[in-house]
Amino acid sequence: MTRIFTPRTFTKCGAEKSCKWTLRKTRWGLDLVSPKSFNAYYCSGGCSFPIIKDANPSNHAAIQSLVHAMRLGPNIPAPCCVPSETKPLTLLYFDEHNSLVLKNYPNMIVEKCACR
Protein backbone atom coordinates (compact mmCIF):
# COMPACT_ATOMS: atom_id res chain seq x y z
CA MET A 1 0.00 0.00 0.00
CA THR A 2 1.39 3.42 -0.97
CA ARG A 3 0.63 6.34 1.28
CA ILE A 4 0.77 9.88 0.01
CA PHE A 5 1.25 12.64 2.55
CA THR A 6 -0.19 16.02 1.85
CA PRO A 7 1.01 18.68 4.28
CA ARG A 8 -1.96 20.23 6.00
CA THR A 9 -2.41 23.95 6.27
CA PHE A 10 -1.59 24.93 9.82
CA THR A 11 -0.27 27.76 11.90
CA LYS A 12 3.33 26.99 12.71
CA CYS A 13 4.29 26.46 16.30
CA GLY A 14 5.27 29.80 17.86
CA ALA A 15 5.13 32.08 20.89
CA GLU A 16 3.39 34.88 19.06
CA LYS A 17 0.21 34.72 21.12
CA SER A 18 -0.27 37.33 23.79
CA CYS A 19 -1.53 36.42 27.25
CA LYS A 20 -1.59 39.60 29.34
CA TRP A 21 -2.27 39.45 33.04
CA THR A 22 -3.25 42.39 35.22
CA LEU A 23 -2.18 41.82 38.80
CA ARG A 24 -3.88 43.33 41.82
CA LYS A 25 -4.01 40.82 44.63
CA THR A 26 -2.90 37.24 44.64
CA ARG A 27 -5.30 34.54 45.69
CA TRP A 28 -3.39 34.43 48.99
CA GLY A 29 -4.34 38.06 49.63
CA LEU A 30 -0.88 39.50 49.02
CA ASP A 31 -0.83 43.11 47.82
CA LEU A 32 1.26 43.40 44.67
CA VAL A 33 3.42 46.47 44.11
CA SER A 34 5.11 45.57 40.83
CA PRO A 35 4.56 44.66 38.09
CA LYS A 36 0.98 45.79 37.65
CA SER A 37 0.73 43.60 34.57
CA PHE A 38 2.85 41.27 32.46
CA ASN A 39 2.61 39.28 29.26
CA ALA A 40 3.11 35.55 29.88
CA TYR A 41 2.60 34.58 26.21
CA TYR A 42 1.61 31.06 25.22
CA CYS A 43 2.46 28.55 22.56
CA SER A 44 0.04 27.90 19.75
CA GLY A 45 0.10 26.29 16.37
CA GLY A 46 0.44 22.96 14.67
CA CYS A 47 3.02 20.22 14.77
CA SER A 48 1.67 18.02 12.01
CA PHE A 49 3.75 15.93 9.62
CA PRO A 50 6.09 16.97 8.19
CA ILE A 51 7.30 19.13 11.06
CA ILE A 52 9.14 22.16 9.76
CA LYS A 53 12.64 22.87 11.05
CA ASP A 54 11.52 26.29 12.37
CA ALA A 55 9.32 24.46 14.89
CA ASN A 56 12.52 23.21 16.57
CA PRO A 57 11.17 19.67 17.03
CA SER A 58 12.81 17.11 19.26
CA ASN A 59 13.79 13.81 17.64
CA HIS A 60 10.93 12.20 19.56
CA ALA A 61 8.45 14.72 18.13
CA ALA A 62 9.70 14.12 14.59
CA ILE A 63 9.18 10.35 14.93
CA GLN A 64 5.85 10.81 16.73
CA SER A 65 4.56 13.03 13.91
CA LEU A 66 5.52 10.38 11.36
CA VAL A 67 3.88 7.56 13.38
CA HIS A 68 0.76 9.72 13.80
CA ALA A 69 0.61 10.61 10.10
CA MET A 70 1.05 7.01 9.00
CA ARG A 71 -1.36 5.75 11.65
CA LEU A 72 1.20 3.17 12.78
CA GLY A 73 0.14 3.22 16.41
CA PRO A 74 -3.37 3.27 17.84
CA ASN A 75 -4.34 6.64 19.29
CA ILE A 76 -0.89 8.22 18.84
CA PRO A 77 -1.51 11.98 18.80
CA ALA A 78 0.46 14.55 16.86
CA PRO A 79 3.19 16.31 18.85
CA CYS A 80 2.22 19.49 20.69
CA CYS A 81 3.47 23.05 20.50
CA VAL A 82 4.82 23.75 24.00
CA PRO A 83 7.21 26.17 25.72
CA SER A 84 10.84 25.23 25.13
CA GLU A 85 12.37 28.28 26.81
CA THR A 86 10.93 30.43 29.56
CA LYS A 87 12.12 33.25 31.75
CA PRO A 88 11.26 34.19 35.32
CA LEU A 89 8.93 36.87 36.59
CA THR A 90 9.99 38.97 39.56
CA LEU A 91 7.23 40.22 41.86
CA LEU A 92 7.42 42.91 44.50
CA TYR A 93 4.63 42.58 47.07
CA PHE A 94 3.59 43.02 50.67
CA ASP A 95 3.16 39.71 52.46
CA GLU A 96 0.66 38.81 55.21
CA HIS A 97 2.96 40.47 57.81
CA ASN A 98 3.03 43.69 55.75
CA SER A 99 6.70 43.11 54.89
CA LEU A 100 7.92 44.12 51.44
CA VAL A 101 9.08 41.02 49.51
CA LEU A 102 10.93 40.68 46.22
CA LYS A 103 10.48 37.17 44.82
CA ASN A 104 11.55 35.55 41.58
CA TYR A 105 9.09 33.02 40.08
CA PRO A 106 10.79 30.76 37.51
CA ASN A 107 9.26 29.64 34.20
CA MET A 108 6.55 32.30 34.06
CA ILE A 109 7.08 33.93 30.65
CA VAL A 110 7.33 31.96 27.39
CA GLU A 111 10.36 32.92 25.32
CA LYS A 112 10.33 30.16 22.67
CA CYS A 113 8.08 27.32 21.61
CA ALA A 114 8.84 23.96 20.02
CA CYS A 115 7.11 20.81 18.92
CA ARG A 116 7.48 18.11 21.54
PDB file of C-alpha atoms in Angstrom:
ATOM      1  CA  MET A   1       0.000   0.000   0.000  1.00  0.00           C
ATOM      2  CA  THR A   2       1.391   3.416  -0.969  1.00  0.00           C
ATOM      3  CA  ARG A   3       0.627   6.339   1.275  1.00  0.00           C
ATOM      4  CA  ILE A   4       0.775   9.881   0.013  1.00  0.00           C
ATOM      5  CA  PHE A   5       1.250  12.635   2.548  1.00  0.00           C
ATOM      6  CA  THR A   6      -0.190  16.021   1.846  1.00  0.00           C
ATOM      7  CA  PRO A   7       1.009  18.679   4.281  1.00  0.00           C
ATOM      8  CA  ARG A   8      -1.961  20.231   6.000  1.00  0.00           C
ATOM      9  CA  THR A   9      -2.411  23.946   6.274  1.00  0.00           C
ATOM     10  CA  PHE A  10      -1.590  24.929   9.816  1.00  0.00           C
ATOM     11  CA  THR A  11      -0.270  27.757  11.896  1.00  0.00           C
ATOM     12  CA  LYS A  12       3.334  26.995  12.706  1.00  0.00           C
ATOM     13  CA  CYS A  13       4.285  26.461  16.301  1.00  0.00           C
ATOM     14  CA  GLY A  14       5.270  29.803  17.856  1.00  0.00           C
ATOM     15  CA  ALA A  15       5.130  32.082  20.889  1.00  0.00           C
ATOM     16  CA  GLU A  16       3.394  34.885  19.065  1.00  0.00           C
ATOM     17  CA  LYS A  17       0.209  34.721  21.119  1.00  0.00           C
ATOM     18  CA  SER A  18      -0.271  37.334  23.795  1.00  0.00           C
ATOM     19  CA  CYS A  19      -1.528  36.424  27.251  1.00  0.00           C
ATOM     20  CA  LYS A  20      -1.587  39.597  29.339  1.00  0.00           C
ATOM     21  CA  TRP A  21      -2.275  39.449  33.043  1.00  0.00           C
ATOM     22  CA  THR A  22      -3.255  42.390  35.219  1.00  0.00           C
ATOM     23  CA  LEU A  23      -2.183  41.824  38.795  1.00  0.00           C
ATOM     24  CA  ARG A  24      -3.885  43.330  41.822  1.00  0.00           C
ATOM     25  CA  LYS A  25      -4.006  40.820  44.626  1.00  0.00           C
ATOM     26  CA  THR A  26      -2.900  37.244  44.645  1.00  0.00           C
ATOM     27  CA  ARG A  27      -5.301  34.539  45.694  1.00  0.00           C
ATOM     28  CA  TRP A  28      -3.389  34.429  48.990  1.00  0.00           C
ATOM     29  CA  GLY A  29      -4.344  38.064  49.632  1.00  0.00           C
ATOM     30  CA  LEU A  30      -0.876  39.502  49.024  1.00  0.00           C
ATOM     31  CA  ASP A  31      -0.827  43.111  47.816  1.00  0.00           C
ATOM     32  CA  LEU A  32       1.265  43.403  44.673  1.00  0.00           C
ATOM     33  CA  VAL A  33       3.421  46.473  44.111  1.00  0.00           C
ATOM     34  CA  SER A  34       5.106  45.568  40.829  1.00  0.00           C
ATOM     35  CA  PRO A  35       4.558  44.658  38.087  1.00  0.00           C
ATOM     36  CA  LYS A  36       0.982  45.792  37.652  1.00  0.00           C
ATOM     37  CA  SER A  37       0.728  43.596  34.572  1.00  0.00           C
ATOM     38  CA  PHE A  38       2.848  41.274  32.456  1.00  0.00           C
ATOM     39  CA  ASN A  39       2.605  39.279  29.255  1.00  0.00           C
ATOM     40  CA  ALA A  40       3.113  35.546  29.885  1.00  0.00           C
ATOM     41  CA  TYR A  41       2.603  34.580  26.207  1.00  0.00           C
ATOM     42  CA  TYR A  42       1.613  31.058  25.224  1.00  0.00           C
ATOM     43  CA  CYS A  43       2.460  28.550  22.557  1.00  0.00           C
ATOM     44  CA  SER A  44       0.042  27.895  19.754  1.00  0.00           C
ATOM     45  CA  GLY A  45       0.098  26.290  16.366  1.00  0.00           C
ATOM     46  CA  GLY A  46       0.443  22.963  14.674  1.00  0.00           C
ATOM     47  CA  CYS A  47       3.018  20.220  14.775  1.00  0.00           C
ATOM     48  CA  SER A  48       1.666  18.020  12.011  1.00  0.00           C
ATOM     49  CA  PHE A  49       3.748  15.929   9.619  1.00  0.00           C
ATOM     50  CA  PRO A  50       6.091  16.969   8.188  1.00  0.00           C
ATOM     51  CA  ILE A  51       7.304  19.128  11.060  1.00  0.00           C
ATOM     52  CA  ILE A  52       9.143  22.162   9.756  1.00  0.00           C
ATOM     53  CA  LYS A  53      12.640  22.873  11.049  1.00  0.00           C
ATOM     54  CA  ASP A  54      11.523  26.287  12.366  1.00  0.00           C
ATOM     55  CA  ALA A  55       9.318  24.457  14.892  1.00  0.00           C
ATOM     56  CA  ASN A  56      12.515  23.209  16.574  1.00  0.00           C
ATOM     57  CA  PRO A  57      11.171  19.671  17.029  1.00  0.00           C
ATOM     58  CA  SER A  58      12.810  17.106  19.257  1.00  0.00           C
ATOM     59  CA  ASN A  59      13.794  13.807  17.640  1.00  0.00           C
ATOM     60  CA  HIS A  60      10.932  12.203  19.563  1.00  0.00           C
ATOM     61  CA  ALA A  61       8.448  14.725  18.128  1.00  0.00           C
ATOM     62  CA  ALA A  62       9.699  14.118  14.587  1.00  0.00           C
ATOM     63  CA  ILE A  63       9.177  10.352  14.926  1.00  0.00           C
ATOM     64  CA  GLN A  64       5.854  10.812  16.725  1.00  0.00           C
ATOM     65  CA  SER A  65       4.564  13.032  13.911  1.00  0.00           C
ATOM     66  CA  LEU A  66       5.520  10.379  11.364  1.00  0.00           C
ATOM     67  CA  VAL A  67       3.879   7.565  13.385  1.00  0.00           C
ATOM     68  CA  HIS A  68       0.760   9.719  13.802  1.00  0.00           C
ATOM     69  CA  ALA A  69       0.605  10.613  10.096  1.00  0.00           C
ATOM     70  CA  MET A  70       1.049   7.011   8.995  1.00  0.00           C
ATOM     71  CA  ARG A  71      -1.361   5.750  11.650  1.00  0.00           C
ATOM     72  CA  LEU A  72       1.198   3.174  12.775  1.00  0.00           C
ATOM     73  CA  GLY A  73       0.141   3.218  16.413  1.00  0.00           C
ATOM     74  CA  PRO A  74      -3.368   3.274  17.844  1.00  0.00           C
ATOM     75  CA  ASN A  75      -4.336   6.641  19.291  1.00  0.00           C
ATOM     76  CA  ILE A  76      -0.885   8.223  18.841  1.00  0.00           C
ATOM     77  CA  PRO A  77      -1.508  11.981  18.805  1.00  0.00           C
ATOM     78  CA  ALA A  78       0.464  14.553  16.860  1.00  0.00           C
ATOM     79  CA  PRO A  79       3.189  16.311  18.846  1.00  0.00           C
ATOM     80  CA  CYS A  80       2.217  19.490  20.689  1.00  0.00           C
ATOM     81  CA  CYS A  81       3.466  23.046  20.495  1.00  0.00           C
ATOM     82  CA  VAL A  82       4.819  23.747  24.000  1.00  0.00           C
ATOM     83  CA  PRO A  83       7.207  26.169  25.717  1.00  0.00           C
ATOM     84  CA  SER A  84      10.840  25.233  25.134  1.00  0.00           C
ATOM     85  CA  GLU A  85      12.366  28.278  26.807  1.00  0.00           C
ATOM     86  CA  THR A  86      10.932  30.435  29.564  1.00  0.00           C
ATOM     87  CA  LYS A  87      12.121  33.251  31.747  1.00  0.00           C
ATOM     88  CA  PRO A  88      11.259  34.186  35.315  1.00  0.00           C
ATOM     89  CA  LEU A  89       8.934  36.874  36.590  1.00  0.00           C
ATOM     90  CA  THR A  90       9.994  38.971  39.555  1.00  0.00           C
ATOM     91  CA  LEU A  91       7.232  40.222  41.858  1.00  0.00           C
ATOM     92  CA  LEU A  92       7.416  42.914  44.499  1.00  0.00           C
ATOM     93  CA  TYR A  93       4.629  42.581  47.066  1.00  0.00           C
ATOM     94  CA  PHE A  94       3.592  43.016  50.669  1.00  0.00           C
ATOM     95  CA  ASP A  95       3.158  39.708  52.460  1.00  0.00           C
ATOM     96  CA  GLU A  96       0.661  38.806  55.215  1.00  0.00           C
ATOM     97  CA  HIS A  97       2.958  40.470  57.808  1.00  0.00           C
ATOM     98  CA  ASN A  98       3.027  43.687  55.755  1.00  0.00           C
ATOM     99  CA  SER A  99       6.705  43.111  54.891  1.00  0.00           C
ATOM    100  CA  LEU A 100       7.923  44.116  51.445  1.00  0.00           C
ATOM    101  CA  VAL A 101       9.078  41.015  49.513  1.00  0.00           C
ATOM    102  CA  LEU A 102      10.929  40.683  46.221  1.00  0.00           C
ATOM    103  CA  LYS A 103      10.478  37.169  44.815  1.00  0.00           C
ATOM    104  CA  ASN A 104      11.554  35.545  41.577  1.00  0.00           C
ATOM    105  CA  TYR A 105       9.087  33.023  40.076  1.00  0.00           C
ATOM    106  CA  PRO A 106      10.787  30.762  37.514  1.00  0.00           C
ATOM    107  CA  ASN A 107       9.256  29.642  34.198  1.00  0.00           C
ATOM    108  CA  MET A 108       6.553  32.303  34.065  1.00  0.00           C
ATOM    109  CA  ILE A 109       7.079  33.927  30.655  1.00  0.00           C
ATOM    110  CA  VAL A 110       7.331  31.964  27.388  1.00  0.00           C
ATOM    111  CA  GLU A 111      10.361  32.924  25.325  1.00  0.00           C
ATOM    112  CA  LYS A 112      10.330  30.164  22.673  1.00  0.00           C
ATOM    113  CA  CYS A 113       8.084  27.316  21.614  1.00  0.00           C
ATOM    114  CA  ALA A 114       8.841  23.965  20.021  1.00  0.00           C
ATOM    115  CA  CYS A 115       7.113  20.809  18.917  1.00  0.00           C
ATOM    116  CA  ARG A 116       7.475  18.115  21.538  1.00  0.00           C
TER     117      ARG A 116
END
